Short mmCIF file of C-alpha atoms in Angstrom, two decimals:
data_model
loop_
_atom_site.label_atom_id
_atom_site.label_comp_id
_atom_site.label_asym_id
_atom_site.label_seq_id
_atom_site.Cartn_x
_atom_site.Cartn_y
_atom_site.Cartn_z
CA MET A 1 10.65 -27.23 30.57
CA LYS A 2 11.72 -23.76 32.36
CA GLN A 3 12.80 -22.00 28.87
CA ILE A 4 9.16 -22.89 27.62
CA TRP A 5 7.38 -21.41 30.61
CA ILE A 6 9.15 -17.78 29.87
CA ILE A 7 8.30 -18.18 25.89
CA PRO A 8 4.84 -17.02 26.22
CA ILE A 9 5.40 -14.18 28.61
CA VAL A 10 8.11 -13.20 26.67
CA LEU A 11 5.47 -12.69 23.61
CA GLY A 12 2.90 -11.52 25.78
CA LEU A 13 4.97 -8.70 26.66
CA PHE A 14 5.41 -7.72 23.75
CA ALA A 15 2.19 -7.67 22.82
CA LEU A 16 1.46 -5.25 25.58
CA LEU A 17 3.81 -2.53 23.86
CA PRO A 18 1.87 0.40 23.11
CA SER A 19 1.16 1.41 19.32
CA VAL A 20 3.44 4.09 18.62
CA HIS A 21 5.04 5.57 15.30
CA ALA A 22 8.10 2.87 14.76
CA GLU A 23 10.56 1.10 12.22
CA THR A 24 11.72 -2.34 12.59
CA ILE A 25 15.23 -3.70 11.23
CA THR A 26 14.58 -7.50 10.19
CA GLN A 27 18.65 -9.87 10.51
CA ASN A 28 18.33 -13.47 9.53
CA PHE A 29 21.39 -14.46 10.98
CA GLU A 30 23.41 -18.37 10.52
CA GLY A 31 21.08 -21.30 12.20
CA GLY A 32 17.84 -19.62 11.39
CA MET A 33 18.17 -17.14 14.04
CA ASP A 34 15.88 -14.01 13.33
CA VAL A 35 16.34 -10.98 14.93
CA GLU A 36 14.14 -8.16 15.53
CA ILE A 37 14.18 -4.67 16.67
CA THR A 38 11.98 -2.15 16.90
CA TYR A 39 12.94 1.46 17.45
CA PRO A 40 10.81 4.80 17.41
CA ASP A 41 11.04 6.88 14.47
CA ASP A 42 11.99 10.02 16.22
CA ILE A 43 12.96 10.94 20.28
CA VAL A 44 12.61 14.35 21.70
CA LYS A 45 15.61 15.91 23.31
CA GLY A 46 15.40 15.77 27.39
CA ARG A 47 12.83 12.40 26.78
CA GLU A 48 13.71 8.18 26.29
CA GLY A 49 12.36 5.93 23.49
CA ILE A 50 12.02 2.20 23.92
CA ILE A 51 13.68 0.22 21.34
CA SER A 52 13.02 -3.10 22.16
CA ILE A 53 14.29 -6.72 20.26
CA LEU A 54 13.60 -10.31 20.13
CA VAL A 55 15.60 -12.97 18.95
CA GLN A 56 14.33 -16.41 17.79
CA ASN A 57 15.47 -19.95 17.12
CA ASN A 58 13.86 -21.07 14.17
CA GLY A 59 16.42 -23.55 13.68
CA TRP A 60 17.06 -27.23 13.78
CA GLU A 61 19.93 -26.78 16.01
CA ASP A 62 20.66 -24.62 20.40
CA LYS A 63 22.22 -21.85 20.33
CA GLN A 64 24.76 -20.04 23.39
CA ASP A 65 26.45 -16.92 24.16
CA ILE A 66 23.89 -14.66 22.19
CA VAL A 67 25.14 -11.16 22.93
CA PHE A 68 23.00 -7.98 22.47
CA ASP A 69 26.45 -4.75 23.08
CA PHE A 70 24.82 -1.40 22.21
CA THR A 71 27.06 1.70 22.13
CA PHE A 72 26.70 4.63 20.65
CA SER A 73 28.74 6.20 17.58
CA GLU A 74 28.56 9.37 17.87
CA THR A 75 27.79 10.77 20.95
CA SER A 76 28.71 9.01 24.25
CA GLU A 77 26.21 11.12 26.08
CA PHE A 78 23.31 8.73 25.46
CA ILE A 79 22.00 6.94 28.01
CA VAL A 80 21.42 3.36 27.51
CA GLU A 81 19.42 0.88 29.87
CA PRO A 82 20.87 -1.77 30.54
CA ALA A 83 24.29 -0.62 30.42
CA ASP A 84 25.58 -4.30 30.56
CA PRO A 85 25.67 -6.38 27.24
CA ILE A 86 22.51 -8.95 27.35
CA VAL A 87 23.75 -11.69 27.34
CA ILE A 88 21.75 -15.09 26.61
CA LYS A 89 23.74 -18.25 27.77
CA ARG A 90 22.32 -20.30 25.73
CA LEU A 91 18.71 -20.30 23.31
CA ALA A 92 17.10 -23.99 22.65
CA GLN A 93 15.08 -24.65 19.28
CA GLY A 94 12.24 -23.36 18.91
CA GLY A 95 12.37 -20.67 21.72
CA SER A 96 13.22 -16.79 21.98
CA PHE A 97 13.38 -14.02 24.44
CA GLY A 98 12.75 -10.10 23.96
CA GLU A 99 14.77 -7.26 25.79
CA ASN A 100 13.18 -3.99 26.22
CA ILE A 101 16.15 -0.96 26.26
CA LYS A 102 16.00 2.30 27.45
CA VAL A 103 17.53 5.46 25.45
CA GLN A 104 17.92 8.85 27.84
CA ILE A 105 18.53 11.46 24.89
CA PRO A 106 20.50 14.70 27.18
CA ASP A 107 19.06 18.24 26.47
CA SER A 108 22.64 18.97 25.73
CA THR A 109 22.01 16.69 22.09
CA ASN A 110 22.67 18.40 18.95
CA GLU A 111 19.28 17.10 16.94
CA GLY A 112 19.56 15.20 13.95
CA LYS A 113 20.25 11.72 12.48
CA HIS A 114 22.46 9.47 15.48
CA PHE A 115 23.04 5.99 14.96
CA LEU A 116 22.81 2.97 17.87
CA ASN A 117 25.61 0.84 17.37
CA LEU A 118 23.94 -2.70 17.73
CA LYS A 119 26.59 -5.74 18.16
CA TYR A 120 25.66 -9.06 18.06
CA SER A 121 27.59 -11.80 18.51
CA GLN A 122 25.86 -16.08 18.67
CA SER A 123 26.97 -19.09 18.90
CA LEU A 124 25.61 -22.33 16.81
CA ILE A 125 26.14 -26.05 19.02
CA ALA A 126 26.48 -28.68 16.61
CA ASN A 127 23.91 -31.91 16.84
CA ASN A 128 23.31 -29.55 20.06
CA GLU A 129 26.79 -31.55 21.91
CA THR A 130 29.74 -29.08 20.38
CA PRO A 131 29.63 -25.37 20.57
CA GLN A 132 31.11 -23.98 16.77
CA PRO A 133 33.05 -20.66 16.51
CA ALA A 134 30.88 -17.83 17.99
CA THR A 135 29.85 -15.06 14.56
CA PHE A 136 30.01 -11.49 14.93
CA HIS A 137 27.17 -8.95 13.05
CA ASP A 138 27.25 -4.88 13.43
CA ILE A 139 23.64 -3.40 13.15
CA ALA A 140 23.09 0.08 12.77
CA ILE A 141 20.38 1.53 14.08
CA PRO A 142 19.08 4.94 13.03
CA ILE A 143 17.73 7.36 15.97
CA LEU A 144 16.48 10.69 15.06
CA ILE A 145 16.33 13.37 18.29
CA LYS A 146 14.15 16.09 17.70
CA GLU A 147 14.11 19.98 19.32
CA ASP A 148 10.15 19.68 20.94
CA PRO A 149 7.38 17.12 20.41
CA GLY A 150 5.22 17.57 17.45
CA VAL A 151 1.22 18.15 18.06
CA THR A 152 -0.01 17.84 15.22
CA ILE A 153 -3.59 19.88 13.65
CA TYR A 154 -5.66 18.11 10.69
CA THR A 155 -7.82 19.86 9.13
CA LYS A 156 -10.60 18.95 6.62
CA THR A 157 -12.95 21.43 4.74
CA PRO A 158 -15.19 21.22 1.95
CA GLU A 159 -13.04 22.81 -1.06
CA SER A 160 -15.01 25.31 -1.87
CA ILE A 161 -18.83 26.75 0.16
CA PHE A 162 -21.68 28.78 -1.11
CA THR A 163 -23.68 31.57 0.86
CA ASN A 164 -26.42 31.57 2.68
CA ALA A 165 -25.78 27.39 4.12
CA GLU A 166 -23.88 25.01 6.10
CA PHE A 167 -20.89 23.64 5.73
CA PRO A 168 -18.57 20.88 7.90
CA ILE A 169 -15.68 21.63 9.55
CA GLU A 170 -13.83 18.62 10.95
CA VAL A 171 -10.37 18.62 13.12
CA GLU A 172 -7.96 15.95 14.62
CA VAL A 173 -5.31 16.67 16.47
CA ILE A 174 -2.93 14.20 18.06
CA SER A 175 0.42 14.56 20.45
CA GLN A 176 2.54 12.45 18.73
CA ASP A 177 5.58 12.16 21.33
CA ILE A 178 4.56 12.43 24.60
CA ASP A 179 1.18 13.32 26.76
CA ILE A 180 -0.55 16.72 27.14
CA THR A 181 -2.93 18.28 29.63
CA ASN A 182 -4.84 21.35 30.10
CA VAL A 183 -5.46 21.41 26.13
CA ASN A 184 -7.78 23.49 24.03
CA ILE A 185 -8.62 23.78 20.74
CA LYS A 186 -10.22 26.75 19.20
CA ILE A 187 -11.37 27.35 16.10
CA ILE A 188 -11.22 31.09 15.14
CA PRO A 189 -13.52 31.96 12.20
CA PRO A 190 -13.11 35.23 9.89
CA ALA A 191 -15.67 38.18 11.00
CA ASP A 192 -18.21 37.78 9.04
CA ILE A 193 -18.71 33.82 9.36
CA GLU A 194 -20.50 32.21 11.89
CA PHE A 195 -20.79 28.17 13.80
CA ARG A 196 -23.57 26.16 14.70
CA GLY A 197 -22.01 24.38 17.66
CA GLU A 198 -19.11 24.67 20.34
CA THR A 199 -15.69 26.29 18.56
CA SER A 200 -13.70 25.84 21.60
CA HIS A 201 -13.49 22.50 23.21
CA THR A 202 -11.20 21.46 26.39
CA PHE A 203 -9.67 18.45 27.21
CA SER A 204 -7.45 17.99 30.79
CA LYS A 205 -5.52 15.52 29.35
CA ILE A 206 -4.85 14.33 25.33
CA GLU A 207 -2.38 10.61 25.37
CA LYS A 208 0.49 9.98 23.41
CA ASN A 209 -0.44 9.05 19.77
CA ILE A 210 -4.58 8.89 20.60
CA PRO A 211 -6.19 11.07 18.41
CA VAL A 212 -8.75 13.40 19.33
CA ALA A 213 -11.71 14.55 16.80
CA PHE A 214 -14.69 16.77 16.40
CA THR A 215 -17.14 18.38 14.25
CA SER A 216 -18.04 22.22 14.23
CA ARG A 217 -20.69 23.10 11.14
CA ILE A 218 -19.90 27.05 9.51
CA ILE A 219 -22.95 29.17 8.77
CA THR A 220 -21.73 31.22 5.22
CA PRO A 221 -23.56 34.62 5.35
CA SER A 222 -26.59 35.07 3.32
CA GLU A 223 -26.09 38.21 1.10
CA GLU A 224 -25.02 36.84 -2.26
CA VAL A 225 -21.17 37.18 -3.84
CA ASN A 226 -20.61 38.03 -7.15
CA THR A 227 -16.17 36.45 -7.52
CA GLU A 228 -14.82 33.51 -5.42
CA TYR A 229 -12.73 34.71 -2.44
CA LYS A 230 -10.85 32.82 0.05
CA LEU A 231 -11.92 32.50 4.13
CA PRO A 232 -8.89 32.19 6.44
CA PHE A 233 -9.61 29.96 9.65
CA GLU A 234 -7.14 29.67 12.39
CA ILE A 235 -7.10 26.53 14.23
CA ILE A 236 -4.94 27.18 18.09
CA VAL A 237 -4.50 24.66 20.22
CA GLU A 238 -2.92 25.22 23.92
CA TYR A 239 -1.52 22.81 25.94
CA THR A 240 1.31 21.66 29.05
CA ASP A 241 3.60 19.41 28.25
CA ASP A 242 4.99 16.86 30.01
CA VAL A 243 7.58 19.09 31.37
CA GLY A 244 5.35 21.08 32.79
CA GLU A 245 5.95 24.23 30.14
CA GLU A 246 2.95 25.48 28.74
CA LYS A 247 2.59 25.46 24.63
CA THR A 248 0.76 26.34 21.27
CA ASP A 249 0.62 24.55 18.06
CA ALA A 250 -1.51 26.35 15.42
CA GLN A 251 -2.35 26.03 11.61
CA THR A 252 -4.19 28.05 9.25
CA VAL A 253 -6.59 26.57 6.57
CA SER A 254 -8.59 28.55 3.60
CA VAL A 255 -12.28 27.81 2.44
CA VAL A 256 -13.20 29.01 -1.12
CA LEU A 257 -15.95 31.19 -1.05
CA ARG A 258 -17.68 31.78 -4.18
CA PRO A 259 -21.22 32.57 -6.13
CA ARG A 260 -23.83 29.92 -5.66
CA THR A 261 -24.71 28.51 -9.07
CA PHE A 262 -28.27 27.52 -9.77
CA MET A 263 -28.63 24.18 -8.86
CA GLU A 264 -26.41 23.02 -5.27
CA LEU A 265 -27.44 20.34 -3.11
CA THR A 266 -26.46 20.92 0.40
CA THR A 267 -24.87 18.88 3.39
CA ASP A 268 -27.83 18.13 4.84
CA GLY A 269 -29.75 16.79 1.80
CA GLY A 270 -31.13 20.59 1.03
CA ILE A 271 -31.27 21.29 -2.32
CA TRP A 272 -31.07 25.53 -3.97
CA VAL A 273 -32.78 25.50 -7.23
CA GLY A 274 -32.47 29.62 -7.88
CA ASP A 275 -33.02 31.29 -5.57
CA PHE A 276 -35.59 29.24 -4.17
CA PHE A 277 -34.10 26.34 -1.25
CA ILE A 278 -36.62 22.77 -0.52
CA ALA A 279 -36.10 20.92 2.33
CA PRO A 280 -34.85 17.50 3.46
CA TYR A 281 -37.76 15.94 3.89
CA VAL A 282 -41.55 16.84 1.58
CA SER A 283 -44.71 15.89 3.64
CA LEU A 284 -44.19 12.85 5.70
CA GLY A 285 -40.75 11.49 3.57
CA THR A 286 -37.55 13.29 3.43
CA ILE A 287 -36.25 13.13 -0.35
CA ILE A 288 -32.12 12.92 0.92
CA GLY A 289 -30.16 11.33 -2.31
CA ILE A 290 -32.68 11.52 -5.25
CA PRO A 291 -30.23 13.58 -7.23
CA ALA A 292 -31.52 17.35 -8.07
CA GLY A 293 -32.70 16.82 -11.57
CA THR A 294 -34.22 14.40 -11.09
CA LEU A 295 -36.79 15.81 -8.16
CA PHE A 296 -36.92 18.52 -10.14
CA SER A 297 -38.58 16.97 -12.96
CA LEU A 298 -40.87 15.46 -11.13
CA LEU A 299 -41.95 19.40 -9.39
CA ILE A 300 -42.45 19.83 -13.03
CA ARG A 301 -44.79 17.20 -13.68
CA LYS A 302 -46.51 17.52 -10.72
CA LYS A 303 -47.14 20.68 -11.85
CA GLN A 304 -48.61 19.46 -15.44
CA ASN A 305 -50.77 16.71 -13.86
CA SER A 306 -52.31 19.18 -12.08
CA SER A 307 -53.04 21.18 -15.09
CA LYS A 308 -54.63 18.27 -16.57
CA LYS A 309 -56.65 17.77 -13.81
CA ARG A 310 -58.33 20.89 -13.20
CA LYS A 311 -58.89 21.20 -17.00
CA ARG A 312 -61.31 17.70 -17.19
CA LYS A 313 -63.19 19.10 -13.92
CA LYS A 314 -63.80 22.08 -15.64
CA LYS A 315 -65.40 19.98 -18.96
CA VAL A 316 -67.88 17.78 -16.93
#
C-alpha cells in the first residue's frame, strides 16, 4: 500500500517540471521495464543541468535491485548529485519511480560534446517469488557544453516596403539557458526611417525559455524612389546575466525599399491607385478586405451612373 501511495506523487513531480529544450532517451528492458531519460540539449559552463529518469514496471512480475549509476567517461571534473548510485530495492508490477539528477559544469570544462555513462541493472522476480540473475545495460547520454548562455532574437518584417506607407516590424527575444534581468531591447533604424510606436522596450526580468515580443510600425519616406535598395535595421538586446555580467546581443535585418506599383494594398486596408490613396473607410462603412481591382471597378461604375443621372435630368 505504501508503494502505491508514492506512485502518483512521483508522476506529479514529472508533470511539474519546467518546459525546457530537452531530448529524451527511451529504453525497453527485460520483463516490461521501460526507462525514460530526459536531458538538456546543452549546458552552459559554470551552470548546472537537470537529468530526469523515470522507470516503469509494465511487466507481470516484480523487479528488485534496480540500480542507476552515473559516471562521466571523458571528464572527472563534472559534479553529479546525488553522487552515489540510485538503488530501488523493489518495484511492484505497475509501479514507477522518478528521480532528478543535477549535473554541475565547472568553468574549466572544454566546450563540445561529452557523454554521461549510465550503468543500469535490474533483477526480475519470477512468479514474484524467485529472484533471477541481474542483467546489466549501458546507456550513453550526450551532453553539449556551451561557452555562454544563448539569447535568440527573432525579427519578422515584410518582404519589401514602398514609400509613403506604414509597415509592421515584429521582434521576439528568448533567453534559452538562464533568467536575465535589466533587459533593454532597441530597434535602430536607418537615418531616413521613422517609427510609429516605441523603438525601445525595457523589461526588469525575462525568464528562461519565456519569449517576450512587441510590434512597432515603420513609416517610410514620402519621397518616391526609382530603384530598389536595402534598408538595414539593427536589433540590440542589452541585459545582465545570472552571474551579474552585462551582456549585449545584436541582429541586423535588411528590408527592401522599392518603387510603388500602380496598385498597392497597405497593411491597414488602404489602397494606392497610381498617385491617389484611398483610405480604409468610405462614408460609414469600411472597405478592408475588398480586392483592389473590385474597388477600382466600383468607383468607375459609380462615376458612370452619376453621369447618366445628370443626362436624364437635363432631358426632362
